[in-house]
Each structure stands twice: as structure tokens, then as C-alpha cells.
PDB file of C-alpha atoms in Angstrom:
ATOM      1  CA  UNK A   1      27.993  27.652 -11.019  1.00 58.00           C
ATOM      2  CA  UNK A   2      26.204  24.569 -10.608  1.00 78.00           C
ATOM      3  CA  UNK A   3      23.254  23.773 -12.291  1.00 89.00           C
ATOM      4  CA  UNK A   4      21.678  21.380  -9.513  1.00 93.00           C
ATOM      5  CA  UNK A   5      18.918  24.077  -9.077  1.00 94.00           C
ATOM      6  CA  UNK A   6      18.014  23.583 -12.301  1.00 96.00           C
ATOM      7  CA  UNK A   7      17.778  19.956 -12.487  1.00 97.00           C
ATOM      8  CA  UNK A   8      15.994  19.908  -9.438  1.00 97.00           C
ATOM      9  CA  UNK A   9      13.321  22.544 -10.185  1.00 97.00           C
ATOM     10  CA  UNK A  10      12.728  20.055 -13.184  1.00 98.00           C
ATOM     11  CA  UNK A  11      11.944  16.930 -11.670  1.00 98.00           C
ATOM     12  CA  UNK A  12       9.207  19.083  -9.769  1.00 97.00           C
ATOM     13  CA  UNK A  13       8.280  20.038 -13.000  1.00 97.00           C
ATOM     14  CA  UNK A  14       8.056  16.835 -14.916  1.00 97.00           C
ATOM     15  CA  UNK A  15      10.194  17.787 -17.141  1.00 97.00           C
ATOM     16  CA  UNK A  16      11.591  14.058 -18.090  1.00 97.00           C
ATOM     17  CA  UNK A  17      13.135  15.556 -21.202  1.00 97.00           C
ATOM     18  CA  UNK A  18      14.973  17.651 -19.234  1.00 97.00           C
ATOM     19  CA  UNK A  19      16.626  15.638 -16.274  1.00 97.00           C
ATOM     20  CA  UNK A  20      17.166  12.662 -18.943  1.00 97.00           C
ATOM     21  CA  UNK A  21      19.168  15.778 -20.966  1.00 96.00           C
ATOM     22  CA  UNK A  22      20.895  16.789 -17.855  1.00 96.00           C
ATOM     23  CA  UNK A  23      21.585  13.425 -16.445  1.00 96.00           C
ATOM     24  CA  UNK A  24      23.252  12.481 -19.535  1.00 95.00           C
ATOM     25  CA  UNK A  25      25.237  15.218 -19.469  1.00 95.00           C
ATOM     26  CA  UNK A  26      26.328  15.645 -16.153  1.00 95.00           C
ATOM     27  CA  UNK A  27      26.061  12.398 -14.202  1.00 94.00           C
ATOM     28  CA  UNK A  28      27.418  13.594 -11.116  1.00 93.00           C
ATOM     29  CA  UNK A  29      24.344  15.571 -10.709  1.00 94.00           C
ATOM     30  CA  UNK A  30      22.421  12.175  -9.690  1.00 94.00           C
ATOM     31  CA  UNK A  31      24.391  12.581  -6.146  1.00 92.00           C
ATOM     32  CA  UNK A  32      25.062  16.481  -5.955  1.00 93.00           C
ATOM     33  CA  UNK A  33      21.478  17.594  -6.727  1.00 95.00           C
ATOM     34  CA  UNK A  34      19.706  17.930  -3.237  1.00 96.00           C
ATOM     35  CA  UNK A  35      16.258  19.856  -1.871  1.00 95.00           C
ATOM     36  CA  UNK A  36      16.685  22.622   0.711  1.00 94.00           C
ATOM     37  CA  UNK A  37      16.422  20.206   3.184  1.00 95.00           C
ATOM     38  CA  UNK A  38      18.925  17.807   1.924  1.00 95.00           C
ATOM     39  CA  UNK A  39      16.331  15.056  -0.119  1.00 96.00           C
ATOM     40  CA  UNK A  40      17.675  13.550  -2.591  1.00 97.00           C
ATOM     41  CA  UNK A  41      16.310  13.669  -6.513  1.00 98.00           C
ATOM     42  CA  UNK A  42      14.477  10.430  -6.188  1.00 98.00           C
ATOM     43  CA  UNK A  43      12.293  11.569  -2.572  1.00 98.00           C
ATOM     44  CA  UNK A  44      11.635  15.191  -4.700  1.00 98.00           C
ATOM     45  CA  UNK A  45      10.444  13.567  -7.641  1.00 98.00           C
ATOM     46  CA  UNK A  46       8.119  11.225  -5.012  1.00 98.00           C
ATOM     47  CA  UNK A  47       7.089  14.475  -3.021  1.00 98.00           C
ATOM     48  CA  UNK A  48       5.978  15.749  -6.070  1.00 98.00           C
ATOM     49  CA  UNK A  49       4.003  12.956  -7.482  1.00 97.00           C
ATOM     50  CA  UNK A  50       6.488  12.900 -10.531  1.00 98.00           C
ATOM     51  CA  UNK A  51       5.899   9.273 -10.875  1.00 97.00           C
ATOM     52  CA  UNK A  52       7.599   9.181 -14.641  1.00 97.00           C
ATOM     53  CA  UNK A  53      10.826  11.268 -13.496  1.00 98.00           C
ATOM     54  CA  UNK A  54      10.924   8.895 -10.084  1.00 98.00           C
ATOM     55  CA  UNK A  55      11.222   6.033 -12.692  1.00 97.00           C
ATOM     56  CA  UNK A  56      14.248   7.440 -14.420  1.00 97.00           C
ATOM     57  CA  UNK A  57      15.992   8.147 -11.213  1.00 97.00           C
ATOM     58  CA  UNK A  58      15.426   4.790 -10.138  1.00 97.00           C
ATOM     59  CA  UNK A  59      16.785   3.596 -13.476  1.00 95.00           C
ATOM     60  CA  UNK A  60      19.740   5.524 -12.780  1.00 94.00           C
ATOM     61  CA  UNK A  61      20.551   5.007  -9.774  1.00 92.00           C
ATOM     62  CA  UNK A  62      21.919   1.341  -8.702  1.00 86.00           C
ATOM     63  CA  UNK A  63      22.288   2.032  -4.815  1.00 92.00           C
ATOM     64  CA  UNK A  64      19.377   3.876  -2.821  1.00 96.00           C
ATOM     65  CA  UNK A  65      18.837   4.681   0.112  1.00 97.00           C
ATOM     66  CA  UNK A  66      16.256   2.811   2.353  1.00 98.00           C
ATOM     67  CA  UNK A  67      13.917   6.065   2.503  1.00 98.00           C
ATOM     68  CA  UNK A  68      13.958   6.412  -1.359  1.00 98.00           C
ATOM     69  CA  UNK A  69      13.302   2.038  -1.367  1.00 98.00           C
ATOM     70  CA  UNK A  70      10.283   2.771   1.495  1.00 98.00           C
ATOM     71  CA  UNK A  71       9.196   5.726  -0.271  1.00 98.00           C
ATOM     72  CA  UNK A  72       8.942   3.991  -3.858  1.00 97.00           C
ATOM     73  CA  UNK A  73       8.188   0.708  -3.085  1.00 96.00           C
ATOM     74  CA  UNK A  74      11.092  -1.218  -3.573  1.00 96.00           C
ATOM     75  CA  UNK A  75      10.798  -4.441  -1.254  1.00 97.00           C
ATOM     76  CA  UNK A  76      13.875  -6.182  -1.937  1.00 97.00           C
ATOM     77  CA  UNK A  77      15.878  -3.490  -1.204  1.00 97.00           C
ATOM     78  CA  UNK A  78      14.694  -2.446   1.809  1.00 98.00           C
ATOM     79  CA  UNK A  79      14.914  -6.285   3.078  1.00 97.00           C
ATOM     80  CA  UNK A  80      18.512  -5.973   1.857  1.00 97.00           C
ATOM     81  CA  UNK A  81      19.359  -2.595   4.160  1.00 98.00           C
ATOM     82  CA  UNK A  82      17.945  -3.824   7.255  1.00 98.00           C
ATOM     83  CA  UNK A  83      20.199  -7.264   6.668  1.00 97.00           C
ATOM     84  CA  UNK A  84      22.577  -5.469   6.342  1.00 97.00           C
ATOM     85  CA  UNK A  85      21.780  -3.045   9.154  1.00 96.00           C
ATOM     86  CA  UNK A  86      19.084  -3.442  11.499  1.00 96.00           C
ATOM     87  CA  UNK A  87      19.156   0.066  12.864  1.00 96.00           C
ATOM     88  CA  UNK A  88      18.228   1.301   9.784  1.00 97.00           C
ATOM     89  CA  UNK A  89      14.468   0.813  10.147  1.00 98.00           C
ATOM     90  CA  UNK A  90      14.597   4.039  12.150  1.00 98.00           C
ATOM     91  CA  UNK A  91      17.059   5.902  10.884  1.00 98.00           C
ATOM     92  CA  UNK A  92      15.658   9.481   9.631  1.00 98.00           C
ATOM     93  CA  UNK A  93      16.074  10.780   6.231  1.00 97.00           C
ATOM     94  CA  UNK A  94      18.131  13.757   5.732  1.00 96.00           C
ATOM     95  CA  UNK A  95      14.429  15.954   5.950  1.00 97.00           C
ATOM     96  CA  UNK A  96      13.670  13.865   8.888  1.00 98.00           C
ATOM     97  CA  UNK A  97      11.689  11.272   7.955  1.00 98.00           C
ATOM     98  CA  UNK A  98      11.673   7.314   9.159  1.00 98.00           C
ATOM     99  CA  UNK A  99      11.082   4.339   6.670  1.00 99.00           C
ATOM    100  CA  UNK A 100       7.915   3.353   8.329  1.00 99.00           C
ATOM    101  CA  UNK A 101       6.571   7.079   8.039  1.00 98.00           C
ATOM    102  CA  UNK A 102       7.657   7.284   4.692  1.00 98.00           C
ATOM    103  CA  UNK A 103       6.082   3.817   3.735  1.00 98.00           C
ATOM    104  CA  UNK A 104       2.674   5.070   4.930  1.00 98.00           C
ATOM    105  CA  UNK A 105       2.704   8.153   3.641  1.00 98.00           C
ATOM    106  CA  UNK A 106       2.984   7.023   0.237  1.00 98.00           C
ATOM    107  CA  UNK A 107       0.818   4.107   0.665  1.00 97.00           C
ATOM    108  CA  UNK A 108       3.051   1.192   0.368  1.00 97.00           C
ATOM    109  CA  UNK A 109       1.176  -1.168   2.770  1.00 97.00           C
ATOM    110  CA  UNK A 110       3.275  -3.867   2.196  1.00 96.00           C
ATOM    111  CA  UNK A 111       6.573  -2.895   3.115  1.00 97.00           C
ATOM    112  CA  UNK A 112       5.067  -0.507   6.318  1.00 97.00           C
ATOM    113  CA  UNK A 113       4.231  -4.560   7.516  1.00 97.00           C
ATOM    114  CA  UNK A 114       7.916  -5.872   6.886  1.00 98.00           C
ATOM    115  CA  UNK A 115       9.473  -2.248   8.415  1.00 98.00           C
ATOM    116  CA  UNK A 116       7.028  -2.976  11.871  1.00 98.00           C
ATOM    117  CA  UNK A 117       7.685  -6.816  11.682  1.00 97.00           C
ATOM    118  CA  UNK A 118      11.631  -5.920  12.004  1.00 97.00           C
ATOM    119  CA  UNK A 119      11.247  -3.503  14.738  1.00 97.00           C
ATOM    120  CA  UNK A 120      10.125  -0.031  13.063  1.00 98.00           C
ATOM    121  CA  UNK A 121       9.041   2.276  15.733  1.00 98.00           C
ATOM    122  CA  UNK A 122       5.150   3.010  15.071  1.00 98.00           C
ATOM    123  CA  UNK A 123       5.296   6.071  17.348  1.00 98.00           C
ATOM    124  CA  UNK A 124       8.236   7.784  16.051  1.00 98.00           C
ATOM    125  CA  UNK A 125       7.423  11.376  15.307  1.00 98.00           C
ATOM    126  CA  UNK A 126       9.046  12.877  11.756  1.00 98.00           C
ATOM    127  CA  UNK A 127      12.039  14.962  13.407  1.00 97.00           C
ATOM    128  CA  UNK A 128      10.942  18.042  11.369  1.00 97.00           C
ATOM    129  CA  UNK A 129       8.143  21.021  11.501  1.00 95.00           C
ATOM    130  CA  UNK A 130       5.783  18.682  10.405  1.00 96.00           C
ATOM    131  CA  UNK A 131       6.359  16.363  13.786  1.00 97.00           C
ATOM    132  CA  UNK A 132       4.080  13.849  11.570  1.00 98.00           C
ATOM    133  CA  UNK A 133       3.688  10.163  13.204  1.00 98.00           C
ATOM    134  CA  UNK A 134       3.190   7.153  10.725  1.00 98.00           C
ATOM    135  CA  UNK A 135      -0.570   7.054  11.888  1.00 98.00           C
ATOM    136  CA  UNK A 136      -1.360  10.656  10.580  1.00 98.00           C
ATOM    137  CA  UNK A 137       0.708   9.161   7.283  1.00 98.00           C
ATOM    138  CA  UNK A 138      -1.378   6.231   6.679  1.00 98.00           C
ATOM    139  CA  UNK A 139      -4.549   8.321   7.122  1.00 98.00           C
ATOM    140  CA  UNK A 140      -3.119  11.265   4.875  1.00 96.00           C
ATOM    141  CA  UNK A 141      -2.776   8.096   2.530  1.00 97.00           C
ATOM    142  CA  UNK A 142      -6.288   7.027   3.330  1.00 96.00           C
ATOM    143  CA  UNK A 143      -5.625   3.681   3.760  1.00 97.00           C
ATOM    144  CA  UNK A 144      -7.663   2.418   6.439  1.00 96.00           C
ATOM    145  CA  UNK A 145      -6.213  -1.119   6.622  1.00 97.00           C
ATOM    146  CA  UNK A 146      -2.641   0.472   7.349  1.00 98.00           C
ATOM    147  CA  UNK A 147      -4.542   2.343   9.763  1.00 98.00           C
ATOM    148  CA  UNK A 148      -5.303  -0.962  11.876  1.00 97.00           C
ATOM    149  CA  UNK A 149      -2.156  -2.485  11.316  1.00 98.00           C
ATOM    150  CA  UNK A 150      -0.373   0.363  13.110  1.00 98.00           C
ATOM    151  CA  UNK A 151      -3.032   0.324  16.013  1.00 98.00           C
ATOM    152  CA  UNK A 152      -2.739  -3.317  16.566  1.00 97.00           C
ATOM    153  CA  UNK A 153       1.164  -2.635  16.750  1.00 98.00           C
ATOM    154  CA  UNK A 154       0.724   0.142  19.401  1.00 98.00           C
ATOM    155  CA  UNK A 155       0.599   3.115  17.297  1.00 98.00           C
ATOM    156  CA  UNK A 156      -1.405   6.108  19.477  1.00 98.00           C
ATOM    157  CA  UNK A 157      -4.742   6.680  17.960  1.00 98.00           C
ATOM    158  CA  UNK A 158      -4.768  10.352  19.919  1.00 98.00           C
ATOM    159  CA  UNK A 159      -1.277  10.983  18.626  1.00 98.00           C
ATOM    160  CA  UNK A 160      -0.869  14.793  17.481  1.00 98.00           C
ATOM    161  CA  UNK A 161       1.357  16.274  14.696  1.00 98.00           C
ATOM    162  CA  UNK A 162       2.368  19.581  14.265  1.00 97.00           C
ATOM    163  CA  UNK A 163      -0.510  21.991  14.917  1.00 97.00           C
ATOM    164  CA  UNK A 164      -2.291  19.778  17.346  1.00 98.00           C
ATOM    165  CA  UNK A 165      -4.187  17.482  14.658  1.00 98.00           C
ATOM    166  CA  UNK A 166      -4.998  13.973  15.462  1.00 98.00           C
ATOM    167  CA  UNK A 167      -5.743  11.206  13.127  1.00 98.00           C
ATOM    168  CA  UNK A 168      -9.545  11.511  13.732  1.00 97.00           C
ATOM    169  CA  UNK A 169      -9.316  15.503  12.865  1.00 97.00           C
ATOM    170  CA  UNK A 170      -7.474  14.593   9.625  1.00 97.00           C
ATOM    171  CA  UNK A 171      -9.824  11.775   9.125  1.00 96.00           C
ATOM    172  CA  UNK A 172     -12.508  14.321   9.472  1.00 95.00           C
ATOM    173  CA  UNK A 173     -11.028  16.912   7.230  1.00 94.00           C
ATOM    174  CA  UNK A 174     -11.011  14.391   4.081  1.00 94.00           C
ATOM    175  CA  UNK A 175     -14.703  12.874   4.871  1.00 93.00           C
ATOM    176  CA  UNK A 176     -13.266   9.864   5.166  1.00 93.00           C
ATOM    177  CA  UNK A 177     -16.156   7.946   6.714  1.00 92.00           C
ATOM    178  CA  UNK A 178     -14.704   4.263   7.318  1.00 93.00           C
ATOM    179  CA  UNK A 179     -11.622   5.847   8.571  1.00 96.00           C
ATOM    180  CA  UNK A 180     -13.669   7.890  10.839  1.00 95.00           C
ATOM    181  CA  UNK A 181     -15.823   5.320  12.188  1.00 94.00           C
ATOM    182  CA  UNK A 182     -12.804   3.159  12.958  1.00 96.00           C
ATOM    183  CA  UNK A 183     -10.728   5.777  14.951  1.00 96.00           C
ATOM    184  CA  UNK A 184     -14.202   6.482  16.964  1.00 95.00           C
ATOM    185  CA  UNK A 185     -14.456   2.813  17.916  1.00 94.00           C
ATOM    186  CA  UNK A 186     -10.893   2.441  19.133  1.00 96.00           C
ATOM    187  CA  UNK A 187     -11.162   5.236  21.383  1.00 94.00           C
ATOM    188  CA  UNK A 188      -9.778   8.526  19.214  1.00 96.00           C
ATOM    189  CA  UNK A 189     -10.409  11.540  21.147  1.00 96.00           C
ATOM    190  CA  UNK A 190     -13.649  12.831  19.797  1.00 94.00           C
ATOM    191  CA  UNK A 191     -13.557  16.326  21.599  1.00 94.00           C
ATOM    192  CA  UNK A 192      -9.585  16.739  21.143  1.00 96.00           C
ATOM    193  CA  UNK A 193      -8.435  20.106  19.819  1.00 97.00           C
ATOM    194  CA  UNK A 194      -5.857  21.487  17.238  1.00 97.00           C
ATOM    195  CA  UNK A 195      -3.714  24.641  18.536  1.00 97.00           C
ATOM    196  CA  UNK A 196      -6.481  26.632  17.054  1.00 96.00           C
ATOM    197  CA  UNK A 197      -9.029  25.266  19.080  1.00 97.00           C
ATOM    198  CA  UNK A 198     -11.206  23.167  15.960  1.00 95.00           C
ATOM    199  CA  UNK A 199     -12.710  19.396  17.140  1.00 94.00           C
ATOM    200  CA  UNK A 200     -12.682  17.214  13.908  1.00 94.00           C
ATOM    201  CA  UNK A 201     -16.816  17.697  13.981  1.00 92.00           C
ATOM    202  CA  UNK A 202     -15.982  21.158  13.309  1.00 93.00           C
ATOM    203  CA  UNK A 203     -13.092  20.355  10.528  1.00 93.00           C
ATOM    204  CA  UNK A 204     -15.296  18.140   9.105  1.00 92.00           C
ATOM    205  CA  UNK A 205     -18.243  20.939   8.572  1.00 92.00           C
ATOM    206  CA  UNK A 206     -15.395  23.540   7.209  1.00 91.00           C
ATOM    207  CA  UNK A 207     -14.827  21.232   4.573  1.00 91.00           C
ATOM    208  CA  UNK A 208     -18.446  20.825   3.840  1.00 90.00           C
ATOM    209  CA  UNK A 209     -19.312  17.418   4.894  1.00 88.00           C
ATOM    210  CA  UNK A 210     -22.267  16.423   6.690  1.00 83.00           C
ATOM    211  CA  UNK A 211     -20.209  15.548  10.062  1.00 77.00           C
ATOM    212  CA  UNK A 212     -23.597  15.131  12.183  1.00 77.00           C
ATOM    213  CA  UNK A 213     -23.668  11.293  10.961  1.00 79.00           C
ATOM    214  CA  UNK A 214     -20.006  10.909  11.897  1.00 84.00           C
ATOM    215  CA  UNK A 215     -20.035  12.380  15.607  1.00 80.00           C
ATOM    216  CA  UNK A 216     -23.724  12.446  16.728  1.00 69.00           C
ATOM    217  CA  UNK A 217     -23.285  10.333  19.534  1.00 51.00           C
TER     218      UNK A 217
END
């Protein structure tokens, strides 16, 4: 029986003891081990925020994939894919993720520029239940200068994910003021609804922020 569960259920962990004891042991693993969804050890140890274990994999492994380069940062490397294959800025992940969405998710400003400059598509929806677009990424990341960048390349500011939430109702949800005050001013649907019928005012009050200075109007 393989013991790729148990590898993987330690890099969720954080148990770097453990996948370096593994790893050393069984190689192979490094390829074999993969998430329910097919992700790969390095994108677990990112989903998790396993920053220590992500370093090891990275160590590890001398080839990755342009999702685990968006995902962790790694510049070079994703300049090196697309020159070597331009349709890769919107290829999906094996959980359905782009580059671009990953890049903003996980806050790596920098190379969401250099995916967009080569053709990334802003709108592209994750091709999963999560149906996230790499505007409700960059706000999840609460990065508010990402946020721009993506609406001055034509990202949709009234974009919804799965569950009907917009940018502005996740802005709203976190008390995120500048965020919020940006998406207002560029035309985000103040009155728009999630599938259970909530406004971001009415987010924002659920999670106990004083929304009246946000949306009086």
C-alpha cells in the first residue's frame, strides 16, 4: 500500500521532519503524492500555509509546474514556461486553477503583472466549485493595488464566484475599507446579491463592522 496519504496528510501538518524522513526514503513520492483533486505536494503545502514544508519541496524538486512557480513566487520560472509555451498562461491546474488566479490569490503582485502583460485572461473563472475569478483572489489577498491592476486590464468589478459573491461583498466581509471605497468608485454593484439574498452592507454588519460609513450614500 502506498504511503502517499501519509506524506500528504503531513505537509498539511507541518510536519517537516516527517516529509524530509519520507522524501529521503522514498523519492518517488515527490511525483506520486497528489490531493483529492490531483494538486501536487508543493500547491498542498501552499494551500495550507506550510511555508517551511513548501521550501523543502521546492528544494526538491528541479522542474515545477507553472501553477506551483505562480503560486510560490518563482519569477524566472514562470518567464521560462511561457517561452517556452505561450498557452500556458491559461492553462488550469489539475484542481482548476489558472496562473493569474493563483498569482493573486497568494499575493504575488509581481508575477500577476508579467502573467497579464503576456496575455493571462483576467476574467477567467477557476474551472472548479469555487468558480473564483482572479479579482475575488486579489481581494481574498487584500491587496488593493492588484485590485486596480486587474480593473485597468478589464477584469469585471461585478464579477460573481460561486455563491453569488462579488468583490465588493467579499471586500465587505473582511472590513476592508480602502478596498471598499475603491470598488464603490469604479462602479461595483452596491445593491448586488449573493444566492442567499445578503448585499455586502449587510455582510459587512454580520461580521461586525460599522458598514454605515462604507455604503451610506
Amino acid at each position: 500500500m502506498s504511503e502517499a496519504p501519509i506524506l500528504i496528510d503531513a505537509v498539511k501538518a507541518g510536519d517537516i521532519a516527517q516529509v524530509k524522513n519520507m522524501l529521503e526514503a522514498q523519492p518517488h513520492l515527490l511525483q506520486e503524492a497528489k490531493g483529492i483533486n490531483g494538486e501536487s505536494l508543493i500547491l498542498l503545502s501552499v494551500y495550507h500555509r506550510q511555508p517551511d514544508i513548501t521550501q523543502v519541496l521546492l528544494a526538491k524538486s528541479p522542474d515545477i509546474t507553472i501553477h506551483e512557480a505562480a503560486a510560490t513566487g518563482q519569477l524566472a520560472t514562470v518567464e521560462k514556461h511561457l517561452q517556452e509555451d505561450q498557452t500556458a498562461v491559461n492553462a488550469l491546474s489539475a484542481d482548476g486553477f489558472t496562473p493569474l488566479g493563483l498569482a493573486c490569490f497568494f499575493n504575488q503582485p509581481e508575477l500577476a503583472k508579467l502573467l497579464i502583460e503576456n496575455g493571462a485572461d483576467v476574467n477567467a473563472p477557476s474551472q472548479n466549485g469555487l468558480r473564483v475569478s482572479p479579482i475575488h483572489s486579489a481581494v481574498a489577498a487584500r491587496n488593493t493595488e492588484l485590485v486596480k491592476f486587474l480593473v485597468d486590464h478589464g477584469a469585471d468589478i461585478n464579477a460573481t464566484q460561486a455563491g453569488g459573491y462579488t468583490a465588493l461583498h467579499a471586500a465587505a466581509q473582511n472590513g476592508d475599507e480602502e478596498l471598499i471605497k475603491y470598488l464603490l468608485e469604479h462602479m461595483a454593484d452596491i445593491n448586488a446579491m449573493t444566492e442567499s439574498g445578503k448585499t455586502p452592507m449587510e455582510l459587512a454588519i454580520a461580521s461586525g463592522h460599522d458598514a454605515a460609513k462604507w455604503f451610506s450614500l
